[in-house]
Structure formats: structure tokens, C-alpha cells
Short mmCIF file of C-alpha atoms and ligand atoms in Angstrom, two decimals:
data_model
loop_
_atom_site.label_atom_id
_atom_site.label_comp_id
_atom_site.label_asym_id
_atom_site.label_seq_id
_atom_site.Cartn_x
_atom_site.Cartn_y
_atom_site.Cartn_z
CA UNK W 16 0.00 0.00 0.00
CA UNK W 17 3.03 2.29 0.37
CA UNK W 18 2.84 3.40 -3.23
CA UNK W 19 -0.50 5.17 -2.86
CA UNK W 20 -0.35 8.68 -4.29
CA UNK W 21 -2.05 11.62 -2.64
CA UNK W 22 -3.28 14.36 -4.95
CA UNK W 23 -4.48 17.49 -3.13
CA UNK W 24 -7.25 19.22 -5.10
CA UNK W 25 -6.40 22.89 -5.61
CA UNK W 26 -10.13 23.67 -5.85
CA UNK W 27 -10.12 23.80 -2.05
CA UNK W 28 -7.01 26.03 -1.82
CA UNK W 29 -7.07 29.71 -0.84
CA UNK W 30 -6.96 31.50 -4.21
CA UNK W 31 -5.83 34.69 -2.50
CA UNK W 32 -2.75 32.78 -1.44
CA UNK W 33 -2.41 30.48 -4.39
CA UNK W 34 1.38 30.52 -4.57
CA UNK W 35 1.61 29.81 -0.83
CA UNK W 36 -0.72 26.82 -1.14
CA UNK W 37 1.12 25.49 -4.20
CA UNK W 38 4.42 25.77 -2.30
CA UNK W 39 2.84 23.95 0.64
CA UNK W 40 2.02 21.01 -1.67
CA UNK W 41 5.53 21.18 -3.19
CA UNK W 42 7.11 20.81 0.24
CA UNK W 43 4.62 18.27 1.58
CA UNK W 44 4.55 14.50 1.14
CA UNK W 45 1.84 14.84 -1.51
CA UNK W 46 2.54 13.31 -4.91
CA UNK W 47 0.39 15.12 -7.47
CA UNK W 48 -1.51 18.35 -7.97
CA UNK W 49 -5.16 17.69 -8.89
CA UNK W 50 -6.63 20.50 -11.00
CA UNK W 51 -10.42 20.58 -11.44
CA UNK W 52 -11.70 22.34 -14.55
CA UNK W 53 -15.48 22.92 -14.66
CA UNK W 54 -17.41 24.60 -17.47
CA UNK W 55 -20.86 25.25 -15.97
CA UNK W 56 -22.35 22.95 -18.64
CA UNK W 57 -21.14 19.43 -17.93
CA UNK W 58 -21.39 20.26 -14.23
CA UNK W 59 -23.43 22.99 -12.53
CA UNK W 60 -20.39 25.01 -11.48
CA UNK W 61 -17.48 26.93 -13.01
CA UNK W 62 -14.09 26.55 -11.34
CA UNK W 63 -11.01 28.13 -12.88
CA UNK W 64 -9.39 28.25 -16.28
CA UNK W 65 -6.15 28.79 -18.14
CA UNK W 66 -4.65 31.85 -16.35
CA UNK W 67 -4.96 30.15 -12.95
CA UNK W 68 -3.65 26.84 -14.30
CA UNK W 69 -0.71 28.68 -15.82
CA UNK W 70 0.07 30.22 -12.43
CA UNK W 71 -0.19 26.86 -10.67
CA UNK W 72 2.03 25.19 -13.29
CA UNK W 73 4.62 27.96 -12.93
CA UNK W 74 5.13 27.23 -9.23
CA UNK W 75 4.32 23.51 -8.97
CA UNK W 76 7.18 21.02 -8.86
CA UNK W 77 5.09 17.82 -8.86
CA UNK W 78 2.97 15.88 -11.34
CA UNK W 79 0.11 17.94 -12.76
CA UNK W 80 -3.15 16.03 -13.01
CA UNK W 81 -6.02 17.88 -14.73
CA UNK W 82 -9.59 16.64 -14.34
CA UNK W 83 -11.77 18.11 -17.08
CA UNK W 84 -15.45 18.33 -16.16
CA UNK W 85 -16.32 19.95 -19.47
CA UNK W 86 -18.29 19.04 -22.58
CA UNK W 87 -16.39 18.27 -25.77
CA UNK W 88 -12.93 18.20 -24.12
CA UNK W 89 -11.20 17.51 -27.46
CA UNK W 90 -11.23 21.27 -28.09
CA UNK W 91 -8.68 21.88 -25.34
CA UNK W 92 -6.34 18.88 -25.41
CA UNK W 93 -3.50 20.80 -27.05
CA UNK W 94 -3.99 23.77 -24.71
CA UNK W 95 -3.59 21.55 -21.66
CA UNK W 96 -0.52 19.89 -23.15
CA UNK W 97 0.99 23.34 -23.72
CA UNK W 98 0.19 24.24 -20.11
CA UNK W 99 2.38 21.33 -19.01
CA UNK W 100 -0.16 18.81 -17.78
CA UNK W 101 1.18 15.30 -17.14
CA UNK W 102 -2.21 13.60 -16.85
CA UNK W 103 -5.35 14.72 -18.65
CA UNK W 104 -8.60 13.12 -17.56
CA UNK W 105 -11.84 13.49 -19.48
CA UNK W 106 -15.30 12.29 -18.48
CA UNK W 107 -16.68 9.15 -20.08
CA UNK W 108 -20.08 10.88 -20.14
CA UNK W 109 -18.69 13.90 -22.06
CA UNK W 110 -17.09 12.05 -24.99
CA UNK W 111 -18.86 10.79 -28.09
CA UNK W 112 -15.68 9.25 -29.45
CA UNK W 113 -13.78 8.31 -26.33
CA UNK W 114 -11.22 6.14 -28.10
CA UNK W 115 -10.27 9.02 -30.39
CA UNK W 116 -10.04 11.42 -27.45
CA UNK W 117 -7.73 9.06 -25.55
CA UNK W 118 -5.44 8.74 -28.57
CA UNK W 119 -5.40 12.53 -29.02
CA UNK W 120 -4.33 13.03 -25.39
CA UNK W 121 -1.52 10.48 -25.77
CA UNK W 122 -0.44 11.98 -29.09
CA UNK W 123 0.12 15.26 -27.24
CA UNK W 124 2.52 13.45 -24.91
CA UNK W 125 0.22 13.28 -21.87
CA UNK W 126 -1.07 10.32 -19.88
CA UNK W 127 -4.75 9.70 -20.56
CA UNK W 128 -7.40 9.38 -17.87
CA UNK W 129 -11.12 8.64 -18.04
CA UNK W 130 -13.49 9.63 -15.23
CA UNK W 131 -16.77 7.91 -14.37
CA UNK W 132 -19.69 9.64 -12.66
CA UNK W 133 -21.23 7.81 -9.70
CA UNK W 134 -24.05 6.46 -11.90
CA UNK W 135 -21.74 5.07 -14.61
CA UNK W 136 -20.98 1.36 -14.45
CA UNK W 137 -17.24 0.61 -14.38
CA UNK W 138 -17.83 -2.08 -17.04
CA UNK W 139 -18.16 0.81 -19.52
CA UNK W 140 -14.35 0.87 -19.50
CA UNK W 141 -14.03 -2.76 -20.58
CA UNK W 142 -13.03 -1.78 -24.15
CA UNK W 143 -10.70 1.13 -23.31
CA UNK W 144 -9.00 0.02 -20.10
CA UNK W 145 -5.94 -1.24 -22.01
CA UNK W 146 -5.51 2.16 -23.67
CA UNK W 147 -5.73 4.38 -20.61
CA UNK W 148 -3.27 5.30 -17.88
CA UNK W 149 -5.80 6.34 -15.25
CA UNK W 150 -9.40 5.46 -14.41
CA UNK W 151 -11.02 8.02 -12.13
CA UNK W 152 -13.93 6.80 -10.02
CA UNK W 153 -15.98 9.78 -8.84
CA UNK W 154 -17.03 9.24 -5.24
CA UNK W 155 -19.28 12.34 -5.29
CA UNK W 156 -21.26 13.90 -8.12
CA UNK W 157 -18.76 16.17 -9.84
CA UNK W 158 -19.09 19.93 -9.58
CA UNK W 159 -18.29 20.86 -6.00
CA UNK W 160 -15.73 20.24 -3.29
CA UNK W 161 -16.75 19.35 0.23
CA UNK W 162 -19.48 16.78 -0.53
CA UNK W 163 -19.95 13.49 1.30
CA UNK W 164 -18.40 10.29 0.06
CA UNK W 165 -20.70 7.82 -1.71
CA UNK W 166 -20.29 4.37 -0.10
CA UNK W 167 -20.98 2.44 -3.33
CA UNK W 168 -17.53 3.58 -4.49
CA UNK W 169 -15.77 0.71 -2.72
CA UNK W 170 -17.50 -1.93 -4.81
CA UNK W 171 -16.90 0.06 -8.02
CA UNK W 172 -13.18 0.22 -7.23
CA UNK W 173 -13.10 -3.53 -6.52
CA UNK W 174 -14.81 -4.34 -9.84
CA UNK W 175 -12.52 -2.01 -11.72
CA UNK W 176 -9.42 -3.52 -10.12
CA UNK W 177 -10.63 -6.98 -11.10
CA UNK W 178 -11.10 -5.79 -14.70
CA UNK W 179 -7.66 -4.16 -14.80
CA UNK W 180 -6.00 -7.39 -13.64
CA UNK W 181 -8.08 -9.55 -16.00
CA UNK W 182 -7.29 -7.33 -18.97
CA UNK W 183 -3.63 -6.99 -18.02
CA UNK W 184 -3.98 -3.20 -18.05
CA UNK W 185 -1.50 -0.90 -16.35
CA UNK W 186 -4.14 1.75 -15.59
CA UNK W 187 -4.10 3.28 -12.13
CA UNK W 188 -7.32 3.79 -10.19
CA UNK W 189 -7.98 7.27 -8.83
CA UNK W 190 -10.78 8.11 -6.40
CA UNK W 191 -12.05 11.68 -6.17
CA UNK W 192 -14.56 13.25 -3.79
CA UNK W 193 -15.09 13.22 -0.04
CA UNK W 194 -11.82 11.40 0.65
CA UNK W 195 -10.73 11.57 4.32
CA UNK W 196 -8.82 9.48 6.85
CA UNK W 197 -12.11 7.60 7.41
CA UNK W 198 -12.27 6.02 3.95
CA UNK W 199 -8.70 6.25 2.57
CA UNK W 200 -7.45 2.90 3.85
CA UNK W 201 -10.53 0.99 2.73
CA UNK W 202 -10.26 2.58 -0.74
CA UNK W 203 -6.66 1.47 -1.08
CA UNK W 204 -7.59 -2.03 0.10
CA UNK W 205 -10.27 -2.08 -2.60
CA UNK W 206 -7.64 -1.22 -5.24
CA UNK W 207 -7.22 2.57 -5.38
CA UNK W 208 -3.78 3.89 -6.38
CA UNK W 209 -4.34 7.65 -6.25
CA UNK W 210 -6.51 9.50 -3.74
CA UNK W 211 -7.66 13.05 -4.43
CA UNK W 212 -8.36 15.11 -1.33
CA UNK W 213 -9.56 18.70 -1.41
CA UNK W 214 -11.42 19.99 1.64
CA UNK W 215 -9.96 17.37 3.95
CA UNK W 216 -6.48 18.75 3.26
CA UNK W 217 -6.99 22.48 2.72
CA UNK W 218 -9.69 23.12 5.30
CA UNK W 219 -7.68 21.40 8.02
CA UNK W 220 -5.70 23.50 10.52
CA UNK W 221 -2.38 22.17 9.21
CA UNK W 222 -2.65 20.90 5.60
CA UNK W 223 0.96 19.77 5.51
CA UNK W 224 0.42 17.53 8.55
CA UNK W 225 -2.89 16.27 7.22
CA UNK W 226 -1.13 15.07 4.05
CA UNK W 227 1.58 13.44 6.15
CA UNK W 228 -1.00 11.66 8.34
CA UNK W 229 -2.84 10.41 5.27
CA UNK W 230 0.40 9.05 3.80
CA UNK W 231 1.31 7.38 7.11
CA UNK W 232 -2.12 5.78 7.31
CA UNK W 233 -1.49 4.13 3.92
CA UNK W 234 2.04 2.86 4.59
C1 DX5 H 317 -15.36 17.49 -7.55
C2 DX5 H 317 -13.90 17.54 -7.90
C3 DX5 H 317 -13.02 17.10 -6.80
C4 DX5 H 317 -13.08 18.00 -5.58
C5 DX5 H 317 -12.78 17.13 -4.40
O1 DX5 H 317 -16.13 17.71 -8.66
O2 DX5 H 317 -13.63 16.70 -9.00
O3 DX5 H 317 -11.68 16.97 -7.22
O4 DX5 H 317 -12.18 19.07 -5.61
O5 DX5 H 317 -13.00 17.86 -3.27
P1 DX5 H 317 -13.29 17.19 -1.86
O6 DX5 H 317 -12.09 16.37 -1.51
O7 DX5 H 317 -13.51 18.38 -0.98
O8 DX5 H 317 -14.53 16.33 -2.02
ZN1 ZN H 318 -11.46 16.23 -9.45
#
């Protein structure tokens, strides 16, 4: 379990002190930066766009993991590559030609991720799991930070892990939404490789320590 990655979600950071919060993640035991992009169409909220991502990328020294909650993400694949993203995740529900989108992300030199809403069966990834680097299981309905974790996520992660092993895929499983010290261990036992944590980290009195505690819990 020691290889579990922690990806703090910048959505919960203090945007008035963005550089400070990015530096905190740089110096912490966290592994990735999780960047949530929302368009107000695919999800009922708008988060932040290119100028903020550019600022984050300028200061960040760790893997940049962008989670696009937008319709027709193909339009921006090149833009996100130019911004320096390492992982680009699109929603299964937002892509008419998912296979083509995955190839386009990889052709731009990024790792390709596919996210599933809570209502989407993990078996929908049966025919793409060998092509992707990351499968993101949403454990809340996307659009907002600070929501409660949906318990059905454990069984989705287990089923996905089983599929990944059966298909001999090297995809990692990421879980996003409502992650805390209460569910982290059980998620990793179910098969999760990357845990996104927003509010739990940034709204805690000492985010740096919270990340450390989460890592220790998963050792
Ligand atoms: C939700 C986003 C999440 C969010 C997680 O739509 O995809 O990444 O920032 O925030 P918490 O950890 O507060 O649920
Ligand atoms: Zn996210």
C-alpha cells in the first residue's frame, strides 16, 4: 500500500494565497496536484481556467493532473498539453468518441485518464481500459468540493481492479470526492492507487500535517 499517491485538489485552496498553497504542496509528502476544470455545462459550477492553471504550473514542482469536467474536451487537449499537464482526464459521459479522445491526449505526450460519474458502471471501461493510464472513479457527483463520500464507491473500485488485472492493463485507479482518513485505507484495500483530497487537506488547521498523516495511514 506504500505506493499510494495523494493528490491534493487545488479547488479547495485559498486563491488569494495560491502561490503559498502550491508551495505547501511542493514541500509536503503529496505526490500530485489535482486540478479541477469545470465549465458550468457538464457540471453545474465553473471553477477556474487557463490563467490560474498557468500560475499553478509555474510554481508547482510535482505531477500535474487535470480533471476536465467539461463538454467536448477535445477542443482543449492541445492547450492543456501546452500548459504542461502530465495527466489529462476526461469524463466518459462527455465524450462521443472516447477512443479518439484518448489517442489525441496520448499523441500530445500526456497520460490519458477517463473519469466515471457515480451512476456510470465501471464495465463501460471494458473496451478502453488497455488504452488508458488512469481510471477516475468519482465518489461524489462532480461539480463541487466538500461533498460526502458515496459508499458504493468501494464496490466500483473492486470491480474495476478486477477488470484491470483480468485485462492486463496498467491503468491506475484514482478516487475523487469526499476522501478523508475515514475512507482512505478501505479505498486502497479495494484497489485505489491515487486518492484526491480537497477539503480534507486544505480546510484542516495544518494541511501539511494532514497530508503526512494520510500518507502514514497508507504505509
Ligand atoms: C469534484 C472535484 C473534486 C473535488 C474534491 O467535482 O472533482 O476533485 O475538488 O473535493 P473534496 O475532496 O472536498 O470532495
Ligand atoms: Zn477532481
